[in-house]
Coordinates of C-alpha atoms and ligand atoms in Angstrom, one line a residue:
M1 CA 27.6 -7.5 26.7
D2 CA 25.1 -10.0 25.5
A3 CA 23.2 -9.6 22.3
N4 CA 20.0 -8.4 24.0
K5 CA 21.7 -5.7 25.9
E6 CA 23.7 -4.6 22.8
L7 CA 20.4 -4.1 21.0
D8 CA 18.7 -2.2 23.8
F9 CA 21.8 0.0 24.0
L10 CA 21.5 0.6 20.2
I11 CA 17.8 1.4 20.3
N12 CA 18.3 3.9 23.2
S13 CA 21.2 5.7 21.4
E14 CA 21.1 8.7 19.2
L15 CA 20.3 6.6 16.1
D16 CA 18.8 8.0 12.8
T17 CA 14.9 7.4 13.2
D18 CA 14.8 5.0 10.2
L19 CA 17.5 2.9 11.5
K20 CA 16.0 2.9 15.0
R21 CA 12.6 1.7 13.4
I22 CA 14.4 -1.2 11.7
A23 CA 16.1 -2.2 15.0
E24 CA 12.7 -2.2 16.7
K25 CA 11.3 -4.4 13.9
V26 CA 14.2 -6.8 14.5
V27 CA 13.4 -7.1 18.1
A28 CA 9.7 -7.5 17.4
Q29 CA 10.5 -10.2 14.8
E30 CA 8.8 -8.1 12.1
R31 CA 9.8 -8.3 8.5
I32 CA 11.7 -5.4 7.0
T33 CA 10.5 -3.9 3.6
F34 CA 12.4 -3.7 0.4
E35 CA 12.9 0.0 1.0
E36 CA 14.3 -0.7 4.5
G37 CA 16.7 -3.3 2.9
V38 CA 18.0 -0.6 0.5
M39 CA 18.2 1.8 3.5
L40 CA 20.4 -0.7 5.4
Y41 CA 22.9 -0.8 2.6
E42 CA 22.9 2.9 2.1
K43 CA 23.0 4.0 5.8
G44 CA 23.8 1.1 8.0
E45 CA 27.3 1.2 9.5
L46 CA 29.1 -2.0 10.2
N47 CA 28.6 -1.9 14.0
Y48 CA 25.0 -1.2 13.8
L49 CA 24.4 -4.0 11.3
G50 CA 26.6 -6.4 13.2
V51 CA 24.5 -5.9 16.5
L52 CA 21.2 -6.6 14.6
A53 CA 22.5 -9.5 12.7
N54 CA 24.2 -11.1 15.7
Y55 CA 21.1 -10.7 17.8
I56 CA 19.1 -12.6 15.1
R57 CA 21.8 -15.2 14.7
E58 CA 22.0 -15.8 18.4
R59 CA 18.2 -15.9 18.8
K60 CA 18.1 -18.6 16.0
H61 CA 21.3 -20.6 16.8
G62 CA 23.0 -19.3 19.9
N63 CA 26.7 -19.8 19.2
R64 CA 26.2 -23.0 17.3
T65 CA 28.3 -22.8 14.2
Y66 CA 28.2 -25.5 11.5
F67 CA 30.7 -27.0 9.1
N68 CA 30.7 -30.3 7.2
R69 CA 33.1 -32.9 5.7
N70 CA 32.8 -32.7 2.0
F71 CA 34.6 -32.8 -1.3
H72 CA 33.8 -31.4 -4.7
I73 CA 33.7 -32.9 -8.1
E74 CA 34.0 -30.4 -11.0
P75 CA 33.2 -32.7 -13.9
T76 CA 34.4 -30.1 -16.5
N77 CA 35.6 -26.4 -16.8
V78 CA 34.6 -26.3 -20.4
C79 CA 31.4 -24.4 -20.8
V80 CA 29.0 -23.4 -23.7
Y81 CA 28.3 -20.2 -21.7
D82 CA 30.3 -17.1 -21.3
C83 CA 29.7 -15.4 -17.9
K84 CA 31.9 -12.4 -17.7
F85 CA 32.9 -13.0 -14.1
C86 CA 34.1 -16.5 -14.6
S87 CA 37.8 -17.2 -14.3
Y88 CA 37.3 -20.9 -14.3
S89 CA 35.7 -21.9 -17.5
R90 CA 37.1 -22.4 -21.0
L91 CA 34.8 -21.9 -24.0
I92 CA 34.3 -24.9 -26.2
K93 CA 36.8 -23.5 -28.7
Q94 CA 39.5 -23.6 -26.0
R95 CA 38.5 -26.9 -24.7
D96 CA 42.1 -28.3 -25.1
E97 CA 43.0 -26.0 -22.1
G98 CA 40.4 -27.6 -19.9
W99 CA 39.3 -30.9 -18.5
E100 CA 36.2 -33.0 -19.1
M101 CA 35.6 -36.1 -17.0
D102 CA 33.8 -39.2 -17.9
V103 CA 31.6 -41.1 -15.4
E104 CA 34.4 -43.4 -14.5
G105 CA 36.7 -40.4 -13.7
M106 CA 34.0 -38.9 -11.5
M107 CA 33.7 -42.3 -9.7
D108 CA 37.5 -42.4 -9.2
V109 CA 37.1 -39.2 -7.2
V110 CA 34.3 -40.7 -5.1
R111 CA 36.4 -43.8 -4.4
R112 CA 39.3 -41.8 -3.3
Y113 CA 37.2 -41.0 -0.2
D114 CA 36.2 -44.5 0.6
N115 CA 38.1 -44.5 3.9
E116 CA 37.2 -41.1 4.9
A117 CA 34.2 -39.9 7.0
V118 CA 33.0 -37.4 4.4
T119 CA 29.2 -37.0 4.3
E120 CA 28.7 -34.9 1.1
V121 CA 29.8 -34.7 -2.5
H122 CA 29.2 -31.2 -4.0
I123 CA 29.1 -31.4 -7.8
T124 CA 29.3 -28.2 -10.0
G125 CA 31.2 -27.0 -13.0
G126 CA 30.8 -26.0 -16.7
V127 CA 28.1 -27.1 -19.1
V128 CA 29.0 -29.3 -22.1
P129 CA 26.7 -31.3 -24.5
K130 CA 28.0 -34.7 -23.7
Q131 CA 27.4 -34.3 -20.0
N132 CA 23.8 -34.7 -20.5
L133 CA 20.8 -36.1 -18.6
E134 CA 21.9 -39.7 -19.0
F135 CA 25.5 -38.9 -18.1
Y136 CA 24.4 -37.5 -14.8
A137 CA 21.7 -40.2 -14.3
D138 CA 24.4 -42.8 -14.7
F139 CA 26.8 -41.0 -12.3
F140 CA 24.2 -40.5 -9.6
K141 CA 23.2 -44.2 -9.8
Q142 CA 26.7 -45.5 -9.7
C143 CA 27.6 -43.1 -6.8
K144 CA 24.6 -44.3 -4.8
A145 CA 25.3 -47.9 -5.4
H146 CA 28.9 -47.4 -4.3
R147 CA 28.1 -45.3 -1.2
P148 CA 24.5 -45.0 -0.4
E149 CA 24.8 -42.7 2.6
L150 CA 27.0 -40.1 0.8
H151 CA 24.7 -37.1 0.2
I152 CA 24.8 -35.9 -3.5
K153 CA 24.4 -32.1 -3.6
G154 CA 24.6 -31.8 -7.3
L155 CA 24.5 -29.3 -10.2
T156 CA 22.6 -26.0 -10.5
P157 CA 19.7 -24.7 -12.6
V158 CA 22.3 -23.6 -15.1
E159 CA 23.2 -27.3 -15.9
Y160 CA 19.6 -28.5 -15.4
Y161 CA 18.0 -26.0 -17.6
Y162 CA 20.4 -27.0 -20.4
I163 CA 20.1 -30.7 -20.0
F164 CA 16.3 -30.9 -19.4
K165 CA 15.7 -28.7 -22.6
K166 CA 17.9 -31.1 -24.7
A167 CA 16.1 -34.2 -23.2
K168 CA 12.8 -32.4 -23.9
L169 CA 11.7 -32.8 -20.2
S170 CA 9.9 -30.3 -18.1
H171 CA 11.8 -29.0 -15.0
Y172 CA 9.6 -31.1 -12.8
E173 CA 10.0 -34.3 -14.9
G174 CA 13.8 -33.8 -15.1
M175 CA 14.2 -33.2 -11.3
K176 CA 11.9 -36.1 -10.5
Y177 CA 14.0 -38.5 -12.8
L178 CA 17.3 -37.5 -11.3
K179 CA 16.0 -37.6 -7.8
E180 CA 15.1 -41.2 -8.5
C181 CA 18.6 -41.8 -9.8
G182 CA 20.1 -40.6 -6.5
L183 CA 20.3 -36.8 -6.5
D184 CA 19.6 -35.6 -2.9
S185 CA 19.8 -31.7 -3.0
M186 CA 21.0 -28.8 -5.1
P187 CA 23.7 -26.3 -4.2
G188 CA 23.1 -22.6 -4.6
G189 CA 25.1 -21.6 -7.6
G190 CA 24.2 -19.9 -10.9
A191 CA 21.9 -17.3 -9.2
E192 CA 24.4 -14.5 -9.6
I193 CA 22.1 -11.3 -9.6
F194 CA 18.6 -12.0 -10.7
H195 CA 17.7 -8.6 -12.1
P196 CA 17.9 -8.6 -15.9
E197 CA 19.5 -5.2 -15.9
V198 CA 22.6 -6.8 -14.3
R199 CA 22.1 -10.5 -15.4
E200 CA 22.1 -9.6 -19.1
K201 CA 25.5 -7.9 -18.7
I202 CA 27.3 -10.5 -16.7
A203 CA 25.6 -13.8 -17.6
H204 CA 23.6 -13.0 -20.7
D205 CA 23.3 -16.5 -22.2
K206 CA 22.5 -18.8 -19.3
C207 CA 19.2 -19.5 -17.5
T208 CA 17.2 -16.6 -16.5
A209 CA 16.1 -15.7 -12.9
E210 CA 12.7 -17.1 -13.6
Q211 CA 14.1 -20.5 -14.9
W212 CA 16.5 -20.5 -11.9
L213 CA 13.7 -20.1 -9.5
D214 CA 11.4 -22.4 -11.2
I215 CA 13.9 -25.3 -11.0
H216 CA 14.3 -24.7 -7.3
T217 CA 10.6 -24.6 -7.0
Q218 CA 10.3 -28.0 -8.6
A219 CA 13.0 -29.4 -6.4
H220 CA 11.2 -28.2 -3.4
A221 CA 7.9 -29.7 -4.6
L222 CA 9.8 -33.0 -4.8
G223 CA 10.9 -32.7 -1.2
M224 CA 14.5 -31.7 -1.9
N225 CA 16.2 -29.0 0.0
T226 CA 18.3 -26.4 -1.9
N227 CA 20.7 -23.5 -1.4
A228 CA 20.8 -20.1 -2.8
T229 CA 23.7 -17.7 -3.6
M230 CA 24.2 -14.1 -4.6
L231 CA 27.3 -12.9 -6.5
Y232 CA 27.9 -9.4 -5.2
G233 CA 30.4 -6.6 -5.5
H234 CA 30.8 -6.0 -9.2
I235 CA 28.4 -3.8 -11.4
E236 CA 25.2 -4.3 -9.3
E237 CA 23.7 -1.5 -7.2
Y238 CA 22.4 -2.0 -3.6
W239 CA 18.9 -2.3 -4.8
H240 CA 19.8 -5.1 -7.2
R241 CA 21.0 -7.1 -4.2
V242 CA 17.7 -6.4 -2.3
D243 CA 15.7 -7.4 -5.3
H244 CA 17.6 -10.6 -5.5
M245 CA 17.0 -11.4 -1.8
E246 CA 13.4 -10.3 -2.1
R247 CA 12.8 -12.9 -4.9
L248 CA 14.3 -15.6 -2.7
R249 CA 12.3 -14.5 0.3
Q250 CA 9.1 -14.7 -1.6
L251 CA 9.9 -18.2 -3.0
Q252 CA 10.9 -19.3 0.4
D253 CA 7.6 -18.1 1.9
K254 CA 5.8 -20.4 -0.7
T255 CA 8.0 -23.6 -0.4
G256 CA 10.2 -23.4 2.6
G257 CA 12.7 -25.5 0.7
F258 CA 15.8 -23.3 1.0
Q259 CA 18.3 -24.2 3.6
T260 CA 21.1 -21.8 3.3
F261 CA 21.9 -18.4 1.7
I262 CA 25.5 -18.0 0.6
P263 CA 26.7 -14.5 -0.5
L264 CA 29.6 -14.9 -2.9
K265 CA 32.1 -12.1 -3.2
F266 CA 33.1 -11.2 -6.7
R267 CA 36.8 -12.0 -7.1
N268 CA 38.5 -10.3 -10.0
K269 CA 41.5 -12.3 -11.2
D270 CA 41.7 -13.4 -14.9
N271 CA 38.2 -12.8 -16.0
Q272 CA 36.4 -10.4 -18.3
M273 CA 35.5 -8.1 -15.4
S274 CA 39.0 -7.9 -13.9
D275 CA 39.0 -4.1 -14.2
I276 CA 36.4 -3.9 -11.4
P277 CA 38.0 -3.6 -8.1
E278 CA 36.9 -6.0 -5.4
V279 CA 34.9 -4.7 -2.4
S280 CA 36.4 -4.4 1.0
V281 CA 36.1 -6.8 3.9
I282 CA 33.9 -4.2 5.6
E283 CA 31.4 -4.4 2.7
D284 CA 31.6 -8.3 2.9
L285 CA 30.6 -8.2 6.6
R286 CA 27.8 -5.5 6.0
N287 CA 26.5 -7.8 3.2
Y288 CA 26.4 -10.9 5.4
A289 CA 24.6 -8.9 8.1
I290 CA 22.0 -7.4 5.8
A291 CA 21.4 -10.9 4.4
R292 CA 20.7 -12.2 7.9
I293 CA 18.3 -9.3 8.6
Y294 CA 16.5 -9.3 5.3
L295 CA 16.1 -13.1 4.8
D296 CA 14.1 -13.7 7.9
N297 CA 12.8 -17.1 6.5
F298 CA 16.2 -18.6 5.9
D299 CA 17.6 -20.6 8.8
H300 CA 21.3 -20.5 7.7
I301 CA 23.7 -17.9 6.3
K302 CA 27.0 -19.4 5.1
A303 CA 30.4 -17.7 4.6
Y304 CA 32.2 -19.9 2.1
W305 CA 35.7 -19.7 3.6
A306 CA 37.4 -20.9 0.4
M307 CA 36.2 -17.8 -1.2
I308 CA 36.6 -15.1 1.4
S309 CA 39.6 -16.4 3.4
R310 CA 39.7 -18.0 6.9
D311 CA 40.1 -14.6 8.6
T312 CA 37.0 -13.1 7.1
A313 CA 35.1 -16.4 7.7
Q314 CA 35.9 -16.0 11.4
L315 CA 34.9 -12.4 11.5
S316 CA 31.6 -13.1 9.6
L317 CA 30.6 -15.2 12.7
A318 CA 29.9 -12.0 14.5
Y319 CA 27.8 -10.6 11.5
G320 CA 25.0 -13.2 11.2
V321 CA 26.8 -16.1 9.7
N322 CA 26.4 -19.5 11.4
D323 CA 27.9 -21.9 8.7
I324 CA 31.3 -21.9 7.1
D325 CA 31.1 -24.8 4.6
G326 CA 33.4 -27.8 4.8
T327 CA 36.8 -29.5 4.6
L328 CA 36.9 -29.4 0.7
D329 CA 40.3 -31.2 0.5
D330 CA 41.5 -29.0 -2.4
T331 CA 38.8 -30.3 -4.8
T332 CA 37.5 -27.1 -6.1
K333 CA 39.2 -24.6 -8.4
I334 CA 36.5 -22.0 -9.0
Y335 CA 37.8 -19.6 -6.4
S336 CA 41.5 -20.2 -6.6
M337 CA 41.4 -19.4 -10.2
A338 CA 39.5 -16.2 -9.6
G339 CA 42.2 -14.9 -7.1
A340 CA 41.0 -16.2 -3.7
E341 CA 43.6 -16.3 -1.0
E342 CA 43.1 -20.0 -0.6
Q343 CA 45.1 -21.5 -3.6
T344 CA 44.7 -25.1 -2.4
P345 CA 41.5 -24.9 -0.3
A346 CA 41.5 -27.7 2.3
M347 CA 41.0 -27.7 6.1
S348 CA 41.0 -30.6 8.4
T349 CA 38.1 -31.1 10.9
Q350 CA 40.5 -30.0 13.7
Q351 CA 41.3 -26.8 11.8
L352 CA 37.7 -26.0 11.2
V353 CA 36.9 -26.7 14.9
E354 CA 39.7 -24.4 16.0
L355 CA 38.7 -21.7 13.6
I356 CA 35.3 -21.6 15.0
R357 CA 36.4 -21.9 18.6
N358 CA 38.9 -19.2 18.4
V359 CA 36.2 -16.7 18.1
G360 CA 34.2 -18.2 20.9
R361 CA 31.6 -20.0 18.9
H362 CA 30.5 -23.6 19.3
P363 CA 31.6 -25.9 16.5
I364 CA 29.2 -28.6 15.2
E365 CA 29.8 -31.0 12.3
R366 CA 26.6 -31.3 10.4
D367 CA 25.4 -33.3 7.4
T368 CA 24.0 -31.5 4.3
L369 CA 20.5 -31.3 6.0
Y370 CA 22.0 -29.9 9.3
N371 CA 21.6 -33.1 11.3
V372 CA 24.3 -33.0 13.9
V373 CA 27.1 -35.4 13.1
T374 CA 29.5 -34.5 15.9
D375 CA 29.1 -31.8 18.5
Y376 CA 32.7 -30.5 19.2
K377 CA 31.9 -28.3 22.2
D378 CA 33.8 -30.3 24.7
V379 CA 36.0 -32.4 22.3
V380 CA 39.7 -32.0 23.1
F381 CA 41.9 -33.1 20.2
E382 CA 44.6 -35.6 21.6
E383 CA 47.6 -33.7 20.2
D384 CA 46.4 -30.4 21.6
K385 CA 45.9 -31.1 25.2
S386 CA 48.9 -28.9 26.1
K387 CA 48.0 -26.0 24.0
R388 CA 45.8 -23.1 25.2
Y389 CA 45.0 -21.0 22.2
Y390 CA 41.3 -20.4 22.6
A391 CA 40.9 -16.7 22.9
L392 CA 37.3 -16.8 24.1
P393 CA 35.4 -19.3 26.2
V394 CA 33.0 -21.4 24.1
V395 CA 29.4 -21.1 25.1
N396 CA 26.2 -22.7 23.8
Ligands
V47_1 O1 27.4 -19.7 -9.6 C1 32.1 -17.9 -10.3 C2 30.4 -18.2 -8.5 C3 29.3 -20.1 -8.1 C4 33.3 -16.3 -9.6 O2 25.4 -24.3 -2.2 C5 32.4 -16.6 -8.6 O3 26.7 -24.9 -0.6 C6 33.1 -14.9 -7.3 O4 27.5 -21.7 -6.0 N1 34.1 -14.5 -8.1 C7 29.5 -21.6 -7.9 N2 32.2 -15.9 -7.5 C8 29.8 -21.9 -6.4 C9 28.6 -22.0 -5.5 C10 28.7 -22.5 -4.2 C11 29.9 -22.5 -3.4 C12 29.9 -23.0 -2.2 C13 28.9 -23.5 -1.6 C14 27.7 -23.6 -2.2 C15 26.5 -24.3 -1.6 C16 27.6 -23.1 -3.6 O5 30.6 -19.5 -8.0 C17 28.8 -19.6 -9.4 C18 29.1 -18.1 -9.4 O6 28.3 -17.3 -8.7 N3 31.6 -17.6 -9.2 N4 33.2 -17.1 -10.6 C19 34.2 -15.2 -9.3 N5 35.1 -14.7 -10.1
SF4_2 FE1 29.9 -21.6 -17.3 FE2 29.3 -21.5 -14.7 FE3 31.5 -20.3 -15.6 FE4 29.1 -19.3 -16.3 S1 29.9 -19.4 -14.2 S2 30.8 -19.6 -17.7 S3 27.9 -21.1 -16.5 S4 31.2 -22.4 -15.5

């Protein structure tokens, strides 16, 4: 059944009147309210949410599903902050258990990819005093001088708030300076849950929601695109998730600078919240679907495969997701240290293409800004001509 027919079927079925009203709004492309967002979490069953989210996804993107070729640099895992969910960082007093790169060390990582067709370096990690404004300015300049076309998606408001304050620069001045040094865009980390009721319990000492949102606002004013995340499935209630998305939706209405929303599932290994059980895959899929429905002004919803596993990433493509992130090449430890299934996260282009094709979607390699690098719809990999493992026909 196609997405339109599925939705007609749903609306004409014996649905709860509130849920039917939301389905009608989705068809009419009307925005749902905060209360309706909470209602979706409380009453929306997986199949209902999947039909709505997939309808929106196919309306926006058809079957097109994006990935990129990227690698990460995590300049340090030592951190002045103490987020309760973080399995990755070591406090300054335990810094001998961690790593702290210098600019040359970061450039060594960049040079490792000199002969590979990567398009993006994603930089994120802990916060330490010596990795200050000039440290990153120096790295961005060297990186651009070495490989101008490599897109630098670097740091989050957590790092920026700290380094701009030390450098006595406003958020706008700091972002402008680093943009001039070569910064291209900002990943979505550090958002966690915005509402202070939760934020003060899980991330009490880092930037506030207002500071996070302001730094993104300044980046957008400078013409940069950025992403946004939400760390879900711990102590927050459903309405905190809707509040989080509401703040993003409002900022997006003003600036239009967000590209992608990335829900991040709380993983509970080796952190100060390890007693909290992880949510189920069903809840992950419901959450992707509600994000797709609620964030009507975000083009892309990403399932970060390194964090939720390849299988769930595949499933998510039927629940509103249209992007699964990139090759990674085992350059990030944030999730493996928190207990993710992928202990050495790396996928080749071919593996990503097959993962997407195997659920009948249309794989496209993108750059960070969603320009098409290679459309894999009809590409046959040499070594695979004899194999027939595509479960579903790939359509547009
Ligand atoms: O802000 C830390 C999260 C984020 C845990 O923009 C955890 O393309 C779950 O933001 N369980 C950093 N999550 C990663 C990030 C990201 C990842 C992929 C793509 C993009 C993008 C951004 O990781 C942190 C925090 O929310 N995190 N520890 C944990 N135990
Ligand atoms: Fe530091 Fe980021 Fe870990 Fe928080 S989540 S402790 S800011 S590395």
